[in-house]
Coordinates of C-alpha atoms and ligand atoms in Angstrom, one line a residue:
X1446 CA 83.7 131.3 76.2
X1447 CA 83.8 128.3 79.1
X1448 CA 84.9 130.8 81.5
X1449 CA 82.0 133.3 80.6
X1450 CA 79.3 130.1 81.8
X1451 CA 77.9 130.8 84.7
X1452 CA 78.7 128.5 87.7
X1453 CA 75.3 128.0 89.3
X1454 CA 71.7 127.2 87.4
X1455 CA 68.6 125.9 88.4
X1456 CA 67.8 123.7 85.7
X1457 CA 70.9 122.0 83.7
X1458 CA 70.0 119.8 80.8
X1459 CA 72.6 117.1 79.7
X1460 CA 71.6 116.8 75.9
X1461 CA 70.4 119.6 73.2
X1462 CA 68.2 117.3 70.6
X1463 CA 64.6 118.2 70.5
X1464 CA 63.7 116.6 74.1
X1465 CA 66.0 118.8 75.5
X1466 CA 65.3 122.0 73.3
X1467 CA 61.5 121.5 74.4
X1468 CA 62.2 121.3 78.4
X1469 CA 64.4 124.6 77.9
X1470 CA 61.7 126.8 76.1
X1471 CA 59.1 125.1 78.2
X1472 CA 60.6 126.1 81.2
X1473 CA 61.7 129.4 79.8
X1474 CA 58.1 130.4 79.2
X1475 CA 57.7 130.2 83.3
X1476 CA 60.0 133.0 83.4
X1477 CA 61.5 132.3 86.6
X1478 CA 64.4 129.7 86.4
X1479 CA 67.9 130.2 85.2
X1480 CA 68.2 127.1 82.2
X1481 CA 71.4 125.9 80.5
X1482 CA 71.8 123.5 77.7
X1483 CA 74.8 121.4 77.4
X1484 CA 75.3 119.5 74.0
X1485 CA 78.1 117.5 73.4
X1486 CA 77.9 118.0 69.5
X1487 CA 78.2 120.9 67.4
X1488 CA 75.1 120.4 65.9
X1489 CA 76.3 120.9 62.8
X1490 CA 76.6 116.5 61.7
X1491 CA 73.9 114.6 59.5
X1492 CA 71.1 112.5 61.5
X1493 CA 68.8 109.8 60.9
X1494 CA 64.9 110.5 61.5
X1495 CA 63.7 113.4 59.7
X1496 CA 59.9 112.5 59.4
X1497 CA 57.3 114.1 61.2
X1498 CA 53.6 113.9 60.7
X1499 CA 51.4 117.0 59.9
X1500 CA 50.6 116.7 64.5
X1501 CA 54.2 118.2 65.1
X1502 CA 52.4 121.2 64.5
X1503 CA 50.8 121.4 68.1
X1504 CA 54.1 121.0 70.4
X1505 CA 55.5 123.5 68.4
X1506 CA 52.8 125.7 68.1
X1507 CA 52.3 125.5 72.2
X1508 CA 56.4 126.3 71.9
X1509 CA 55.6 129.6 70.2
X1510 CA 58.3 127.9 67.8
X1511 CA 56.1 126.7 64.8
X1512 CA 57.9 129.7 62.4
X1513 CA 60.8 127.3 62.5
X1514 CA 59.1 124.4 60.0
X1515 CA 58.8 127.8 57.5
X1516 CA 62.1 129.4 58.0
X1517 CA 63.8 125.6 57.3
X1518 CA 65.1 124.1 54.1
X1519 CA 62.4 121.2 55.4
X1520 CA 60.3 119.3 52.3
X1521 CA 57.1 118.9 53.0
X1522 CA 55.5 115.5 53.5
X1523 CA 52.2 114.6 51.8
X1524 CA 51.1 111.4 53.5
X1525 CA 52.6 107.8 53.5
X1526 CA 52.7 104.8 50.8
X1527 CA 53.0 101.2 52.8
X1528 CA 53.0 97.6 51.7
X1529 CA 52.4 96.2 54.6
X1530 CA 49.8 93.1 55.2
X1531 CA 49.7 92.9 51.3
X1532 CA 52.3 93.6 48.1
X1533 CA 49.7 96.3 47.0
X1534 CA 50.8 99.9 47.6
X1535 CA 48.3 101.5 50.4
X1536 CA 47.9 105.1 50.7
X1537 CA 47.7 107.4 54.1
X1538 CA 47.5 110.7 52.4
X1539 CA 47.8 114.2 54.5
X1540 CA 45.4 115.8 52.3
X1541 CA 42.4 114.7 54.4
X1542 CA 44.6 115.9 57.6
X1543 CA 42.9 119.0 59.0
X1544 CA 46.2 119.5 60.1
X1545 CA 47.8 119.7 56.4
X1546 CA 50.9 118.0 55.3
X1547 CA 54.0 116.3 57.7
X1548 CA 57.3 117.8 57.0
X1549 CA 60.8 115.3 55.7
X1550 CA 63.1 117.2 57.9
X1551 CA 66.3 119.0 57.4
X1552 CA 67.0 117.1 60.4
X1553 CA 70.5 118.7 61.1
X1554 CA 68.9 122.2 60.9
X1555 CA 65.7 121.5 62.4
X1556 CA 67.7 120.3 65.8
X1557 CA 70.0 123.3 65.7
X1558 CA 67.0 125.5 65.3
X1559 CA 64.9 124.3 68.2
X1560 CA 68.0 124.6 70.8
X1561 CA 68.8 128.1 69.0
X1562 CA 65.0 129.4 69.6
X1563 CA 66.0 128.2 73.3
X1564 CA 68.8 130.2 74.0
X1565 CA 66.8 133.5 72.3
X1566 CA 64.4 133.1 74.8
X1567 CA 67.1 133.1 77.6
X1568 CA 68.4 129.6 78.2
X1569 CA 72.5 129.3 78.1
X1570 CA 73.2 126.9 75.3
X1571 CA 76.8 125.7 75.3
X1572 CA 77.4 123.0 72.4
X1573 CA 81.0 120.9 72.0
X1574 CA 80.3 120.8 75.7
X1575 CA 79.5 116.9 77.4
X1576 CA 78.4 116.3 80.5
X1577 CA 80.8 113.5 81.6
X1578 CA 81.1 113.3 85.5
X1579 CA 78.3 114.7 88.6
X1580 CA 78.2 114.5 92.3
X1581 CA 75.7 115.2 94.9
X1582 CA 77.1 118.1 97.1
X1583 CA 76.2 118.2 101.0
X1584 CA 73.5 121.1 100.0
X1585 CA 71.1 118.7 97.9
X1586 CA 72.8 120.6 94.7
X1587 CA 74.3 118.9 91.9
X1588 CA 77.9 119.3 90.8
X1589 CA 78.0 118.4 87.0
X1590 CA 81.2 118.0 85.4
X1591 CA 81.5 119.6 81.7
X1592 CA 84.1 119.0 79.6
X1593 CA 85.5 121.4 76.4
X1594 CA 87.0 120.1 73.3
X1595 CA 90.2 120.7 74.2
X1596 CA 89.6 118.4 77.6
X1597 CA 89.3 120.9 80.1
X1598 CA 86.7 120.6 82.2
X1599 CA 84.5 123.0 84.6
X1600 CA 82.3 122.7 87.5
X1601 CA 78.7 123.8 87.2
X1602 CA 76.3 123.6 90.3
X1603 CA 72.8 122.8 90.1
X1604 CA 69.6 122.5 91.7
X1605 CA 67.7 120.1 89.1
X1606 CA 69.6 117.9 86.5
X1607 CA 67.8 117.0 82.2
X1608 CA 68.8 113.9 81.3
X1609 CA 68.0 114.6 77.6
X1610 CA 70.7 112.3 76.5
X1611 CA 68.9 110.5 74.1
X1612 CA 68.5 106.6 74.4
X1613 CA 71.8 106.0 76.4
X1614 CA 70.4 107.8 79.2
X1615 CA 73.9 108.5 80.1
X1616 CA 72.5 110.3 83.6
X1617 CA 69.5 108.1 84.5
X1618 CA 71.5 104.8 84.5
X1619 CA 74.1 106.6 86.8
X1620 CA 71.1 107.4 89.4
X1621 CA 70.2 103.2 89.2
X1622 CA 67.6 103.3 86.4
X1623 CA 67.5 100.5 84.3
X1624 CA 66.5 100.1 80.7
X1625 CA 64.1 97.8 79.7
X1626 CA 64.4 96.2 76.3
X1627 CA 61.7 95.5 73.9
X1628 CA 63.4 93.7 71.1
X1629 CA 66.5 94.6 69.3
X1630 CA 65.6 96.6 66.3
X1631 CA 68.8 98.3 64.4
X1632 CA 68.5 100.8 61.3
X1633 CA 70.6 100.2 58.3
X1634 CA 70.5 103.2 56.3
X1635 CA 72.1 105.1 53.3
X1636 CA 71.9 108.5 51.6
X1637 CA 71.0 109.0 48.0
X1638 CA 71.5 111.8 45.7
X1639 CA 69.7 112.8 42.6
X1640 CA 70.9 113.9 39.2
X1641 CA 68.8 116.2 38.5
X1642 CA 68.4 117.5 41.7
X1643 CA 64.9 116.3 43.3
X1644 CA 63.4 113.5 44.6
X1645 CA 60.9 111.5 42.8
X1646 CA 58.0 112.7 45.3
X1647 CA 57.5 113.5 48.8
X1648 CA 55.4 110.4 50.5
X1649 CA 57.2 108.2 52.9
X1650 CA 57.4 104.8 51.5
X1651 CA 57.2 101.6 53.9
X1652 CA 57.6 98.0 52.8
X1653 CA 57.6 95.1 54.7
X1654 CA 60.1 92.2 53.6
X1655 CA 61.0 89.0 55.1
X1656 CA 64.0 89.7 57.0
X1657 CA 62.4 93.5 58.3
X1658 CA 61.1 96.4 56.5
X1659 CA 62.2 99.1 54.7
X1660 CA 61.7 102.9 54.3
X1661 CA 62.5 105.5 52.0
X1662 CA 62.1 109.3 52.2
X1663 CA 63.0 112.0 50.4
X1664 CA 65.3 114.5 51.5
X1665 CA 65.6 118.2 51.5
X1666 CA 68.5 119.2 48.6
X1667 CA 67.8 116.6 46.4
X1668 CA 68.3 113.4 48.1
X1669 CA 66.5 110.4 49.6
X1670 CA 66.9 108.4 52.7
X1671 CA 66.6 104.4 52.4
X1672 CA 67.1 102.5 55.8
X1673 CA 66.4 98.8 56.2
X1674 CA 65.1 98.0 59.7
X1675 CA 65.7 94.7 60.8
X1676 CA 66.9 92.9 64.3
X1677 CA 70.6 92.2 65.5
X1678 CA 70.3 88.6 64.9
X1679 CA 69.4 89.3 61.2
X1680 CA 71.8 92.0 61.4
X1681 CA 75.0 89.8 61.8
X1682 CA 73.6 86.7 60.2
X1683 CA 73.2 88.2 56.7
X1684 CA 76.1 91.0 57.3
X1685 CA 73.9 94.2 56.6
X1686 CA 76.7 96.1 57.5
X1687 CA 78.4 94.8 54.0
X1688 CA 77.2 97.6 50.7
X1689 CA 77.1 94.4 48.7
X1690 CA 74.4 92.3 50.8
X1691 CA 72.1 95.2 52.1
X1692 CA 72.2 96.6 48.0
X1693 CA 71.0 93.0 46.9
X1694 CA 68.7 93.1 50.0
X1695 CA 67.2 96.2 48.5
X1696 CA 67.0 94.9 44.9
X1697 CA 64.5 92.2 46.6
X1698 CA 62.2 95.1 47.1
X1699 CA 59.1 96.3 44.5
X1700 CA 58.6 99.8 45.6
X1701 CA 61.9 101.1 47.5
X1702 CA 64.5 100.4 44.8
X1703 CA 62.0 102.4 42.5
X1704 CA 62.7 105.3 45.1
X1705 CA 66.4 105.7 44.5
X1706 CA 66.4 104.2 40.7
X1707 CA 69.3 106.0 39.0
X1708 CA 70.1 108.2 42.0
X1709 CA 74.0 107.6 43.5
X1710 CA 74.9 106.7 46.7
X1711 CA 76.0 109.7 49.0
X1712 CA 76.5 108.1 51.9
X1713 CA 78.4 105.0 54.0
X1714 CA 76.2 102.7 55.2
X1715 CA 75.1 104.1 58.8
X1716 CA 74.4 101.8 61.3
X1717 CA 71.6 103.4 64.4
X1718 CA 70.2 101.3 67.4
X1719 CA 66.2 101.4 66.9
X1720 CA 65.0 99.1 69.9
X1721 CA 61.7 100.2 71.7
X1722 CA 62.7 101.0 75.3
X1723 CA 62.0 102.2 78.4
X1724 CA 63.6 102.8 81.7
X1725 CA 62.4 101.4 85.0
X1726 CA 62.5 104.7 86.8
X1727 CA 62.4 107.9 84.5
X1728 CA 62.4 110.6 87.8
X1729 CA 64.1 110.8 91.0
X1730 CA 65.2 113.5 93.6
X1731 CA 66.3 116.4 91.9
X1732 CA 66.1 114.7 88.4
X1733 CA 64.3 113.0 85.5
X1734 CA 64.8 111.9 82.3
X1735 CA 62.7 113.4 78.8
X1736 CA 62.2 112.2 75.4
X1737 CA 64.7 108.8 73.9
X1738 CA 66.5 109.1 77.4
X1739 CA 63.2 108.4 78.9
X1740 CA 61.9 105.7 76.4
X1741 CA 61.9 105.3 72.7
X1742 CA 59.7 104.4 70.1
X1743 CA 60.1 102.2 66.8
X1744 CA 60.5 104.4 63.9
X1745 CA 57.6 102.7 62.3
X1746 CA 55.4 105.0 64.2
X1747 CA 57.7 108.0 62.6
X1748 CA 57.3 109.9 66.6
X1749 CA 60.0 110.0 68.2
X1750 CA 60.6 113.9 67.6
X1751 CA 56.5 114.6 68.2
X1752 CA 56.9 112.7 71.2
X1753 CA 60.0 114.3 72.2
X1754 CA 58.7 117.7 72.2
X1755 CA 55.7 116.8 74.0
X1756 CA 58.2 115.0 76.7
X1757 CA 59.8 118.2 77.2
X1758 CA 56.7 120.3 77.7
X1759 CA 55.0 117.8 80.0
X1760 CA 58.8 117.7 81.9
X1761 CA 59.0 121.5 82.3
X1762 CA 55.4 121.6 84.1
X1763 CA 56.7 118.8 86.4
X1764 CA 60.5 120.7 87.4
X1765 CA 57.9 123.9 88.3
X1766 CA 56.1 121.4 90.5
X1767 CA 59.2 120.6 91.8
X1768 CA 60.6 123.6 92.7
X1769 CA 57.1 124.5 94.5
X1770 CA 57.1 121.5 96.4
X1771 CA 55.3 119.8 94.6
X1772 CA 55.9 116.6 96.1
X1773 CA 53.9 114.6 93.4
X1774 CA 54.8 116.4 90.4
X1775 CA 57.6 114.3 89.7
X1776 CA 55.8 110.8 89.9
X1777 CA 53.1 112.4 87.9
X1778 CA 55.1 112.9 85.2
X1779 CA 56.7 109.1 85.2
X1780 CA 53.2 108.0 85.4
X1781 CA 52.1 109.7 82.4
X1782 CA 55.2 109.0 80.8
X1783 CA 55.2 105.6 81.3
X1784 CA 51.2 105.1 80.6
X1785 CA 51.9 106.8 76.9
X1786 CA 54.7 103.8 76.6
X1787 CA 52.6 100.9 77.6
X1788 CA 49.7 103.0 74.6
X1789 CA 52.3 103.0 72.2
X1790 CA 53.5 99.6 72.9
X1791 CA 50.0 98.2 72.3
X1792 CA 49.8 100.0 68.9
X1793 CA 53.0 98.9 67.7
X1794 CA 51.9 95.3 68.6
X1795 CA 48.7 95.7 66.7
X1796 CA 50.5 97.5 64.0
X1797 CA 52.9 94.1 63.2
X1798 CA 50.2 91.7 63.4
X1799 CA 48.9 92.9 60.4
X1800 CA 51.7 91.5 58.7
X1801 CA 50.9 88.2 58.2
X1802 CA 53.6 86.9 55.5
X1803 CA 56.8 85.1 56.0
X1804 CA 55.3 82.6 58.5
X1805 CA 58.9 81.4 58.7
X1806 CA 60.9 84.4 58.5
X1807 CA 62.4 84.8 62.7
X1808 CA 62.3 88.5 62.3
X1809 CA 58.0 88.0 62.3
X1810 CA 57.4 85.5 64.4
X1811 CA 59.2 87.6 67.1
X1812 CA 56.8 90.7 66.2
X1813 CA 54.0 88.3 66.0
X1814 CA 53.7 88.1 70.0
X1815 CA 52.4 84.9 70.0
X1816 CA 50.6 84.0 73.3
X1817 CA 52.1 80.3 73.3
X1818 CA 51.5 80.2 77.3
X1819 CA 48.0 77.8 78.3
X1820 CA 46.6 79.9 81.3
X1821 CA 46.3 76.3 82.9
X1822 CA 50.0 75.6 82.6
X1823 CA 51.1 75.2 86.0
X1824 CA 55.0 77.5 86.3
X1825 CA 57.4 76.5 89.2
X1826 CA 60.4 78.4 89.9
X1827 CA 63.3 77.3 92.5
X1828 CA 65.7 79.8 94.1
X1829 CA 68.5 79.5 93.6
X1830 CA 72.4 81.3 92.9
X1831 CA 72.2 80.1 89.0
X1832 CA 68.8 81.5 88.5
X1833 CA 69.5 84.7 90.8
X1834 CA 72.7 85.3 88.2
X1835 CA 71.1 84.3 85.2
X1836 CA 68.1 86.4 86.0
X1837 CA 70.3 89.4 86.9
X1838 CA 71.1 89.5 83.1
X1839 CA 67.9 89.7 81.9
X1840 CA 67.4 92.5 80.3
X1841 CA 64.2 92.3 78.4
X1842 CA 60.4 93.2 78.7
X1843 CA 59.8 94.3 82.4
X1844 CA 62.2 95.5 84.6
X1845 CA 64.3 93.1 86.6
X1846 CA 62.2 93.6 89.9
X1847 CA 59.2 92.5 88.4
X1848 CA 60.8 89.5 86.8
X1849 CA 61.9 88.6 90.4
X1850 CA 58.2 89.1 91.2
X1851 CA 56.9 86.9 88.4
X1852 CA 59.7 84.6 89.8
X1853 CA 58.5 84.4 93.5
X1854 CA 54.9 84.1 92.8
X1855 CA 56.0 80.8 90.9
X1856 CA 57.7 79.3 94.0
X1857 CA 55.7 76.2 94.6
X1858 CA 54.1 76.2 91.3
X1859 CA 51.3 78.1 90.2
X1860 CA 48.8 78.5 87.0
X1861 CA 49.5 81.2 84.8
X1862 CA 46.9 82.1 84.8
X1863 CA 46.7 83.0 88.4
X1864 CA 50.6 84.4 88.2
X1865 CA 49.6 87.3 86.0
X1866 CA 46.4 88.3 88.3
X1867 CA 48.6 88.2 91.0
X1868 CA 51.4 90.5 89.0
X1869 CA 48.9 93.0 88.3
X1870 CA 47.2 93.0 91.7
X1871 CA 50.8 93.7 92.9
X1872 CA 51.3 96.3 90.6
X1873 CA 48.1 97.7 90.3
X1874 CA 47.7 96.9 87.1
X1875 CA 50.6 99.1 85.2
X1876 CA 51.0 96.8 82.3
X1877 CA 48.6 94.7 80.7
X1878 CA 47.9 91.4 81.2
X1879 CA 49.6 90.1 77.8
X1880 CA 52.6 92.1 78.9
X1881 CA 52.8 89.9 82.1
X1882 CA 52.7 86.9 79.8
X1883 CA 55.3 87.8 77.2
X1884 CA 57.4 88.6 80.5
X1885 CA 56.5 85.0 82.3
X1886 CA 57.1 83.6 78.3
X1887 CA 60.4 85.3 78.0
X1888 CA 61.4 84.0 81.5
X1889 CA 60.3 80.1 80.1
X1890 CA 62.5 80.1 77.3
X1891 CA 65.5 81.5 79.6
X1892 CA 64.3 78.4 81.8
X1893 CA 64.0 80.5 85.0
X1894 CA 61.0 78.6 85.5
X1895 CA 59.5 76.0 84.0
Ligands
LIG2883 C1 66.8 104.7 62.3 C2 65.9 105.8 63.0 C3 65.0 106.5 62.3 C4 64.2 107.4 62.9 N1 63.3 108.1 62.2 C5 62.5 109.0 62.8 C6 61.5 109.7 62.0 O1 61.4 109.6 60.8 N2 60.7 110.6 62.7 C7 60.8 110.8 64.0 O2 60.0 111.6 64.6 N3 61.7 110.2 64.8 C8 62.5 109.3 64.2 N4 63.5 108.6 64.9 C9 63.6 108.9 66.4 C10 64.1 110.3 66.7 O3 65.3 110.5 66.0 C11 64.3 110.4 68.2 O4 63.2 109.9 68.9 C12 64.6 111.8 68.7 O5 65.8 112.2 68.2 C13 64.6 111.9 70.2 O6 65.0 113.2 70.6 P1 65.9 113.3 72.0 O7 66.1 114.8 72.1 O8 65.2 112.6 73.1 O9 67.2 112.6 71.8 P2 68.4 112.9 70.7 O10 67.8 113.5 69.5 O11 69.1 111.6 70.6 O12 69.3 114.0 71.5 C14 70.2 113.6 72.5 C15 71.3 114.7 72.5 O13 72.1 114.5 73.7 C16 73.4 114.7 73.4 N5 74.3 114.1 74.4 C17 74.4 112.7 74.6 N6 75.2 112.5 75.6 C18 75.6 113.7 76.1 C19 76.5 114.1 77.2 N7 77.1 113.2 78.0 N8 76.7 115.5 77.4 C20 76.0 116.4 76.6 N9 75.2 116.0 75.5 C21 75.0 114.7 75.3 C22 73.6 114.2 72.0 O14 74.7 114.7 71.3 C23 72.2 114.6 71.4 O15 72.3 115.8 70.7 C24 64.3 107.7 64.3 C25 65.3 106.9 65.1 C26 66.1 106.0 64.4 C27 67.0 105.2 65.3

């Protein structure tokens, strides 16, 4: 089969999931470019995130893929059930969607079938195949380096590298991008199954509680979904990772033990990285980076696959700018991909404010975004090697250039005021101003400056 793989593309995307599915149909429906998919999985293992609102419709429909929710063994979802703010139940229900319902997601089928409806339309997918080495030849090309399951490993040359890797980015980071961290959200999950063979009903539940929140879902076949969302620090200081803690964890709940009452447990607990993130440079010469590998989203805001798709369609219009000399098309495409972030990042902040309980609990205050910083309060930084190494480190909240930048226009002490209209003046005003702050507040408590 390796040997049958082409040796030269146009387009070669590290990563089948659904970022990199959507890029290769996207680009397929231009017609002109030879596309090939390489995914270091079989495709065939369980994943976590299988709910997608009633808008998935639209990416898939501009896909000419939307048969693929019907053909599926996917539940439909009728709306969402949150305690969030309050202990009472609130209802978001999909009836009123003009839209219709969201879908609970055979999640290992749904993947398989987006990069399958890829390679009918023409693109070369080759699964148990990772990407795992690349060089620049003399030409402008890229070499990529693909290795089989049995370790041998081939050459394939290329004029425009995918890195639809997911949130390691594996490729961007090589080219110098950096991720940015937003906070340091993990999923705890497990799987349930059902005696009788269904799930009670088919909303997605979310409850806050005061070391994170919870969700449960049902699952095609029978079975349900609960993960606990919470951050690292809660993470190791209440051992989540032990059955026996995150169960009595759950029992503290009202609404998601109800959800798997008298269903067994199916699953080991399974541990995923959930952190909201971005990198600091999603595109460069002969590259860019789509969906998770670009930035991801909390799964509170259940689109990470919606947004996903969409990443790949807007990423195949920017590789056929691209290869038309576009010279633009490229930045345009981290612009709007980083302008969606810094929406999304505002809704989520809006979205945990509401949550007003647990004044105490650490998990809150830290989603609380507190502006603690008196635009008066006169900052002063001092070069120097500690804080050059220290600030090095840093890997939260804006990228490490513009926490140099925050840095310098403290030299000689300044009001904070006047530090963040500077910032955005520099920057022409790509974050917002409260973004600036939590940066300069973030930089306070690592006494950079003071
Ligand atoms: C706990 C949790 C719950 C979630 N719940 C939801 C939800 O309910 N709804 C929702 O819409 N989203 C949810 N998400 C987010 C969603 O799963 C992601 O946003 C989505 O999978 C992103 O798609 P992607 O294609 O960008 O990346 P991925 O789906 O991560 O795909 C990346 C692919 O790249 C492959 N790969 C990696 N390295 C290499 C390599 N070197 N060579 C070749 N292949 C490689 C991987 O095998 C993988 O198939 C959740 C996420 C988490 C963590």
């Amino acid at each position: 089969m390796a040997n049958r793989f082409p040796s030269e593309m146009d387009v070669a995307i590290i990563g089948g999931g659904p970022a990199g599915a959507a890029t290769a149909i996207a680009l397929q429906q231009q017609g002109d470019k030879r596309v090939a998919i390489l995914e270091k999985s079989r495709q065939n293992h369980f994943r976590i995130g299988e709910t997608v609102p009633p808008n998935i419709r639209s990416p898939l429909t501009q896909l000419g893929i939307l048969k693929i929710l019907e053909s599926g063994k996917h539940l439909p979802s009728l709306g969402n059930r949150s305690a969030w703010g309050s202990s009472e139940l609130g209802f978001q229900d999909f009836f009123f969607s003009l839209q219709g319902n969201g879908w609970h997601l055979n999640r290992t089928q749904f993947d398989a079938s987006l990069a399958e409806a890829a390679a009918e339309r023409g693109a070369i997918l080759q699964r148990g195949m990772g990407v795992v080495g690349w060089d620049r030849l003399a030409d402008g090309k890229w070499s990529l380096v693909r290795m089989d399951p049995d370790g041998s490993q081939f050459q394939l040359k290329t004029s425009f590298v995918v890195d639809a890797t997911g949130r390691r980015s594996v490729f961007a980071t090589k080219q110098g991008a950096n991720q940015v961290r937003m906070d340091n959200l993990l999923g705890i999950a497990a799987v349930f199954e059902f005696e009788e063979g269904a799930a009670k009903d088919c909303y997605t539940l979310v409850e806050a509680t005061e070391l994170g929140w919870w969700y449960g879902a049902p699952l095609p076949n029978g079975r349900a979904i609960v993960t606990l969302m919470s951050d690292g620090q809660e993470w190791r200081q209440h051992q989540f990772s032990r059955w026996e803690n995150w169960m009595a964890n759950l029992a503290k709940t009202r609404y998601v033990r109800e959800l798997v009452a008298g269903a067994t447990q199916s699953s080991e607990l399974l541990i995923q990285p959930a952190f909201s993130q971005y990198l600091d440079q999603m595109a460069g010469d002969g590259w860019l980076a789509v969906g998770d590998a670009a930035c991801t989203f909390d799964p509170l805001s259940s689109a990470g696959i919606y947004k996903a798709l969409r990443s790949g369609i807007l990423a195949a219009e920017a590789i056929a700018g691209y290869f038309h000399s576009d010279a633009q098309a490229l930045a345009k495409y981290e612009s709007q991909t980083r302008r969606q972030f810094e929406l999304y990042l505002e809704d989520r902040r809006q979205y945990y404010s509401l949550e007003k309980r647990w004044p105490d609990s650490e998990f809150w205050q830290r989603r609380r975004f507190n502006i603690s910083l008196p635009p008066s309060k006169r900052l002063r930084f001092e070069r120097s090697h500690h804080c050059a190494s220290v600030l090095r480190r840093l890997k939260m909240y804006l990228p490490l250039r513009d926490l140099q930048m925050l840095c310098e226009l403290c030299v000689g002490g300044k009001q904070a005021s006047d530090v963040v209209a500077q910032y955005r003046a520099r920057t022409e005003s790509r974050v917002s101003a409260y973004r600036a702050i939590e940066a300069l507040q973030y930089l306070l408590e690592q006494q950079i400056i003071r």
